[in-house]
XYZ file of C-alpha atoms in Angstrom:
440
model
C 59.676 47.826 101.414
C 59.634 49.013 97.814
C 56.519 48.737 95.662
C 56.163 48.460 91.909
C 55.741 51.476 89.709
C 52.325 53.131 89.915
C 51.033 54.328 86.505
C 47.559 55.429 87.612
C 48.712 59.052 87.500
C 49.880 58.742 83.889
C 46.624 57.062 82.895
C 44.593 59.775 84.652
C 46.688 62.475 82.953
C 46.232 60.818 79.550
C 42.454 60.713 80.015
C 42.408 64.395 81.030
C 44.414 65.493 77.983
C 42.472 63.208 75.632
C 39.151 64.699 76.779
C 40.627 68.207 76.643
C 41.796 67.598 73.067
C 38.333 66.399 72.059
C 36.740 69.456 73.695
C 39.225 71.881 72.163
C 38.805 70.578 68.616
C 35.049 70.056 68.893
C 34.388 73.598 67.701
C 36.060 76.446 65.867
C 38.518 78.386 68.020
C 39.712 81.957 68.153
C 42.656 82.520 65.807
C 45.709 83.597 67.798
C 49.354 82.636 68.150
C 48.697 81.321 71.660
C 45.843 79.085 70.510
C 47.988 77.750 67.665
C 50.807 76.869 70.059
C 48.276 75.322 72.428
C 47.043 73.019 69.645
C 50.579 71.700 69.260
C 50.995 71.434 73.035
C 47.872 69.274 73.342
C 49.203 66.667 70.920
C 52.725 66.757 72.363
C 51.342 66.191 75.881
C 48.951 63.474 74.701
C 51.743 61.501 73.011
C 54.127 62.196 75.904
C 51.703 60.547 78.340
C 50.991 57.651 75.977
C 54.718 56.976 75.495
C 55.243 57.314 79.261
C 52.624 54.657 79.991
C 53.970 52.207 77.418
C 57.584 52.806 78.451
C 56.738 52.016 82.094
C 54.931 48.818 81.089
C 57.761 47.683 78.831
C 60.565 48.702 81.206
C 59.191 46.235 83.732
C 59.372 43.588 80.999
C 62.564 44.797 79.440
C 63.970 41.302 78.962
C 60.974 40.435 76.764
C 60.682 43.725 74.840
C 64.088 45.426 74.815
C 63.739 47.213 71.467
C 60.151 48.214 72.114
C 61.113 49.665 75.481
C 64.070 51.473 73.960
C 61.817 53.124 71.387
C 59.182 54.277 73.872
C 61.697 55.326 76.515
C 63.656 57.514 74.098
C 60.385 58.729 72.560
C 59.087 59.729 75.978
C 62.268 61.689 76.738
C 62.079 63.469 73.350
C 58.400 64.301 73.843
C 59.071 65.517 77.378
C 61.685 67.990 76.190
C 59.381 68.990 73.300
C 56.635 69.710 75.826
C 58.954 72.005 77.802
C 60.104 73.768 74.624
C 56.492 74.360 73.495
C 55.677 75.944 76.860
C 58.728 78.189 76.404
C 57.363 79.327 73.035
C 53.961 79.910 74.586
C 55.575 82.089 77.260
C 57.500 84.185 74.737
C 54.397 84.600 72.547
C 52.650 86.245 75.483
C 55.379 88.862 75.829
C 54.573 90.430 72.437
C 52.292 93.431 72.748
C 50.801 96.216 70.614
C 53.092 99.190 70.130
C 56.248 97.169 70.713
C 59.340 98.844 69.256
C 61.241 97.142 66.425
C 64.247 96.643 68.688
C 62.192 94.871 71.365
C 60.527 92.766 68.697
C 63.944 91.718 67.392
C 64.963 90.825 70.955
C 61.889 88.583 71.240
C 62.745 86.755 68.037
C 66.325 86.407 69.296
C 64.938 84.791 72.481
C 62.992 82.336 70.335
C 66.189 81.593 68.411
C 68.222 80.962 71.563
C 65.668 78.654 73.168
C 65.244 76.810 69.843
C 68.992 76.237 69.558
C 69.062 74.963 73.157
C 66.173 72.615 72.344
C 67.844 71.275 69.192
C 71.180 70.845 70.996
C 69.414 68.887 73.746
C 67.744 66.654 71.164
C 71.109 65.912 69.584
C 72.569 64.983 72.991
C 69.574 62.781 73.829
C 69.610 60.915 70.527
C 73.399 60.537 70.544
C 73.537 58.735 73.914
C 72.063 55.492 75.152
C 69.472 55.318 77.886
C 70.903 53.383 80.847
C 68.963 51.242 83.282
C 69.400 50.256 86.888
C 67.581 48.050 89.388
C 65.626 44.849 89.018
C 62.175 44.335 87.561
C 59.645 45.630 88.434
C 61.801 48.431 89.902
C 63.975 49.154 86.881
C 64.601 52.836 86.294
C 66.304 54.705 83.460
C 69.147 57.177 83.891
C 72.153 58.537 82.073
C 72.870 61.509 79.798
C 69.417 61.587 78.046
C 67.565 61.763 81.372
C 70.039 64.282 82.795
C 69.625 66.456 79.681
C 65.869 66.627 80.249
C 66.362 67.683 83.878
C 68.887 70.345 82.894
C 66.747 71.700 80.042
C 63.728 71.720 82.339
C 65.642 73.646 85.044
C 66.933 76.192 82.525
C 63.440 76.559 81.038
C 61.829 77.218 84.418
C 64.404 79.921 85.143
C 63.901 81.341 81.637
C 60.126 81.389 82.019
C 60.238 83.093 85.415
C 62.584 85.774 84.055
C 60.255 86.304 81.077
C 57.307 86.783 83.406
C 59.099 89.197 85.715
C 60.574 91.320 82.919
C 57.293 91.516 80.971
C 54.811 91.479 83.846
C 53.106 94.676 82.619
C 52.368 93.257 79.189
C 51.174 89.754 80.073
C 47.528 89.365 81.155
C 47.198 88.074 84.723
C 45.288 84.979 83.607
C 48.174 84.046 81.287
C 50.703 84.610 84.060
C 48.808 82.179 86.287
C 48.921 79.406 83.692
C 52.664 79.912 83.127
C 53.377 80.008 86.855
C 51.422 76.773 87.211
C 53.849 75.157 84.749
C 56.826 76.273 86.859
C 55.198 75.109 90.100
C 54.244 71.754 88.606
C 57.755 71.212 87.277
C 59.183 71.904 90.728
C 56.673 69.842 92.701
C 56.803 66.741 90.507
C 60.622 66.859 90.445
C 60.758 66.885 94.253
C 58.119 64.183 94.650
C 59.810 62.043 92.023
C 63.173 62.471 93.730
C 61.972 60.886 96.967
C 59.356 58.513 95.539
C 60.850 56.910 92.442
C 58.010 54.452 92.091
C 55.379 57.234 92.060
C 55.480 58.463 88.457
C 53.702 61.833 88.384
C 55.779 63.883 85.917
C 53.311 63.278 83.091
C 50.345 63.968 85.367
C 51.916 67.295 86.338
C 52.238 68.154 82.643
C 48.568 67.315 82.102
C 47.434 69.556 84.976
C 49.549 72.467 83.677
C 48.052 72.077 80.172
C 44.532 71.860 81.593
C 45.011 75.080 83.604
C 46.382 76.764 80.489
C 43.154 75.935 78.639
C 41.103 78.138 80.958
C 43.336 81.151 80.246
C 43.065 81.017 76.455
C 40.701 83.106 74.336
C 38.012 80.503 73.925
C 34.863 82.429 73.009
C 31.987 80.631 71.376
C 32.880 81.011 67.684
C 29.285 80.241 66.714
C 28.125 83.302 68.629
C 30.934 85.361 67.086
C 29.894 84.167 63.614
C 26.308 85.173 64.370
C 27.481 88.582 65.581
C 29.601 89.013 62.445
C 26.606 88.140 60.288
C 24.450 90.613 62.237
C 27.120 93.289 61.827
C 27.261 92.613 58.091
C 23.481 92.925 57.825
C 23.592 96.172 59.823
C 26.362 97.439 57.570
C 24.397 96.549 54.445
C 21.312 98.316 55.802
C 23.398 101.362 56.676
C 24.894 101.450 53.170
C 21.374 101.329 51.734
C 20.689 104.557 53.604
C 24.035 106.349 53.460
C 26.972 106.638 51.061
C 29.973 104.461 51.967
C 32.170 107.399 52.999
C 29.443 108.803 55.256
C 28.710 105.413 56.836
C 32.432 104.974 57.591
C 32.628 108.468 59.069
C 29.612 107.893 61.309
C 31.048 104.577 62.482
C 34.279 106.279 63.546
C 32.749 109.589 64.709
C 29.094 109.093 65.655
C 27.990 112.740 65.358
C 25.991 114.803 62.872
C 27.803 117.078 60.440
C 27.466 119.210 57.297
C 29.923 120.081 54.550
C 29.877 122.482 51.592
C 30.501 121.237 48.039
C 31.006 123.628 45.121
C 30.423 121.315 42.160
C 27.451 118.987 42.559
C 24.805 117.881 40.069
C 21.322 117.261 41.455
C 18.538 115.350 39.715
C 14.883 115.038 40.642
C 12.519 112.533 39.006
C 8.769 112.363 39.470
C 5.925 110.193 38.148
C 3.394 112.169 36.064
C -0.168 111.976 37.406
C 0.756 109.578 40.193
C -2.465 110.342 42.114
C -4.602 109.604 39.049
C -2.781 106.304 38.511
C -3.401 105.352 42.138
C -7.121 106.107 41.765
C -7.354 104.019 38.588
C -5.562 100.812 39.678
C -5.568 101.110 43.467
C -2.918 102.136 45.984
C -1.480 98.628 46.515
C -0.886 97.924 42.817
C 0.484 101.429 42.319
C 3.028 101.063 45.091
C 4.129 97.639 43.778
C 4.549 99.117 40.312
C 6.478 102.082 41.710
C 8.729 99.773 43.710
C 9.549 97.718 40.623
C 10.390 100.804 38.575
C 12.488 102.462 41.280
C 14.308 99.172 41.906
C 15.328 99.079 38.257
C 16.522 102.670 38.485
C 18.502 101.646 41.582
C 20.115 98.894 39.504
C 21.121 101.464 36.892
C 23.034 103.366 39.579
C 25.513 100.497 39.892
C 27.121 101.672 36.663
C 27.587 105.231 37.877
C 29.290 107.142 40.693
C 26.006 108.901 41.460
C 24.505 108.723 44.955
C 20.822 108.081 45.516
C 19.780 110.575 48.167
C 16.164 109.651 48.883
C 12.700 108.853 47.560
C 9.678 110.773 48.784
C 6.444 109.263 47.534
C 6.836 109.101 43.759
C 9.835 111.441 43.746
C 13.399 110.152 43.287
C 16.453 112.306 44.093
C 20.123 111.769 43.222
C 23.327 113.786 43.532
C 26.699 113.434 41.806
C 29.886 114.894 43.281
C 29.036 114.158 46.917
C 30.337 113.005 49.300
C 33.365 112.462 47.035
C 33.823 115.231 44.428
C 34.737 114.103 40.924
C 34.940 115.623 37.448
C 32.202 115.120 34.820
C 29.522 114.562 37.453
C 27.197 116.748 35.339
C 27.732 114.649 32.202
C 27.252 111.439 34.159
C 23.948 112.621 35.619
C 22.562 113.507 32.175
C 23.669 110.104 30.847
C 21.974 108.472 33.828
C 18.759 110.384 33.110
C 18.804 109.221 29.472
C 19.282 105.639 30.697
C 16.252 106.059 32.952
C 14.071 107.068 29.986
C 15.208 103.973 28.046
C 14.497 101.813 31.102
C 11.022 103.367 31.430
C 10.226 102.571 27.800
C 11.170 98.918 28.310
C 9.241 98.880 31.600
C 6.048 100.133 29.953
C 6.287 97.478 27.231
C 6.876 94.695 29.766
C 4.042 95.624 32.113
C 1.722 97.138 29.466
C 1.620 100.446 31.299
C 1.913 104.025 30.156
C 3.956 105.585 32.950
C 5.537 108.956 32.279
C 8.179 110.811 34.290
C 9.531 114.334 34.560
C 13.236 114.912 35.168
C 14.924 118.112 36.327
C 18.700 118.563 36.575
C 20.738 121.429 37.992
C 24.331 121.859 39.162
C 26.094 124.170 41.573
C 27.124 124.446 45.209
C 25.271 122.670 48.013
C 25.554 121.932 51.694
C 25.410 118.200 52.359
C 25.432 116.183 55.533
C 23.398 114.717 58.366
C 21.425 116.737 60.879
C 19.246 115.784 63.816
C 19.460 112.861 66.216
C 16.922 110.295 65.072
C 16.099 108.604 61.755
C 18.694 110.717 59.996
C 19.551 110.582 56.297
C 22.286 112.083 54.175
C 20.637 115.103 52.570
C 21.403 118.228 50.522
C 20.404 121.857 51.011
C 20.781 125.041 49.024
C 19.423 127.063 46.111
C 20.864 124.595 43.604
C 18.780 121.804 45.134
C 15.632 123.940 45.174
C 16.024 124.903 41.505
C 16.474 121.273 40.428
C 13.272 120.383 42.301
C 11.349 123.299 40.735
C 12.572 122.354 37.240
C 11.231 118.833 37.671
C 7.871 120.300 38.728
C 7.796 122.595 35.658
C 9.059 119.884 33.314
C 7.309 117.883 30.618
C 6.589 114.165 30.458
C 9.531 111.974 29.447
C 11.802 114.951 28.890
C 15.026 115.911 30.679
C 14.900 119.531 31.733
C 18.302 121.063 32.578
C 19.377 124.425 33.918
C 21.552 127.009 32.107
C 24.547 125.901 34.204
C 24.166 122.321 33.001
C 23.779 123.455 29.382
C 26.865 125.660 29.695
C 28.970 122.730 30.904
C 27.848 120.335 28.178
C 27.101 122.581 25.187
C 30.385 121.723 23.432
C 29.798 117.995 23.735
C 28.497 116.636 20.408
C 26.617 113.843 22.200
C 24.031 116.266 23.547
C 21.428 118.403 21.809
C 19.868 121.280 23.731
C 16.402 122.627 22.955
C 15.673 125.984 24.634
C 12.321 126.291 26.367
C 10.306 129.457 26.793
C 11.413 131.236 29.948
C 9.660 129.953 33.025
C 8.509 131.946 36.021
C 9.925 129.745 38.797
C 8.961 130.494 42.356
C 11.913 131.886 44.293
C 14.047 132.301 41.157
C 12.053 134.576 38.858
C 12.221 134.055 35.086
C 14.629 131.218 34.204
C 15.685 129.929 30.782
C 15.826 126.109 30.840
C 16.596 123.491 28.178
C 15.470 120.049 27.134
C 18.461 117.795 26.482
C 18.527 114.733 24.303
């Protein structure tokens, strides 16, 4: 004896998809084409099941609610075919892969075009024909061209999906293949069961199970953790850029190995606090270091307006280089301008903090070897006679004066913005007697 329609499966499927939708949208998700399509699929499946439930209830009371039943019955058929079409798009999206040729990519877009045209043609057929009914309540069932169109589109889609999987098996992750195969299996099983048990409505439930299985194959990492990792990476990057020039940091990230490189035109500057030990004895080490930190921080801020690289600080010594790791013209002029800015900053600093700090500055230019050596606690550093002379000139300099080498003077002597005052020749260790100049 026949029994009335059983809608427990649709209700169970609706609850599953509703909870899955809540879970999926409860937190930020990985941005991908597949996840975007899945968002659409969730809503299509949710409304498909809702329309299925209402259409079953109203079909058994068709005499009371004919128009209402017509709306939900046609709506269910449209949503069912939309569900199948969305799965088709999901399948094709998984067949794209890195390194795909332009021709293959065009073929993929052509496949999307063909399946879209088939979907639109099916919609036109469904909406252009009436849904027919047979049987007596509560065993009324719908049939006719709209229902047949869904079955035909579903059959074609299953064949299409299987072919897609077989042709692109190397490029589709196994977990994705499983979810797509589950769609094909569900379509086949529910069609067979429905064929022999018309009162057992499980098509929608099969759709819900296929969508649920698909969820477990998506990229669903915890976006909060990813955000935390991104923030940590940004902090690490910022710390690295405080130690190394941008170009060097990028190079180490790509090729984590030490290296050196020769540069022919680099300007080196050394700065040192005059009588730093005496200052420390007078006001104490803690206050001295705080004062030094404030001054060097302001000098760091000055660097933002220049292409000069801060190389390092050692105690009360401050070292910069211009023309490394990226060579550029006028690096000598820029370094002298930077040194003059430092003296102006020092004057303002002394007035603000009621101090009487003095500095010596030595500048030289020439060829250097720059790079990173060693394995631990490395820094970007410079080596060569040009570096040594700049350091010696700072040591032999005078308070609040900029001492430059003959090479620097030679480069800038024709510039009316600079005045050079020759100093008595100095006996510099390792270099003999050297003529240097104060620049202003």
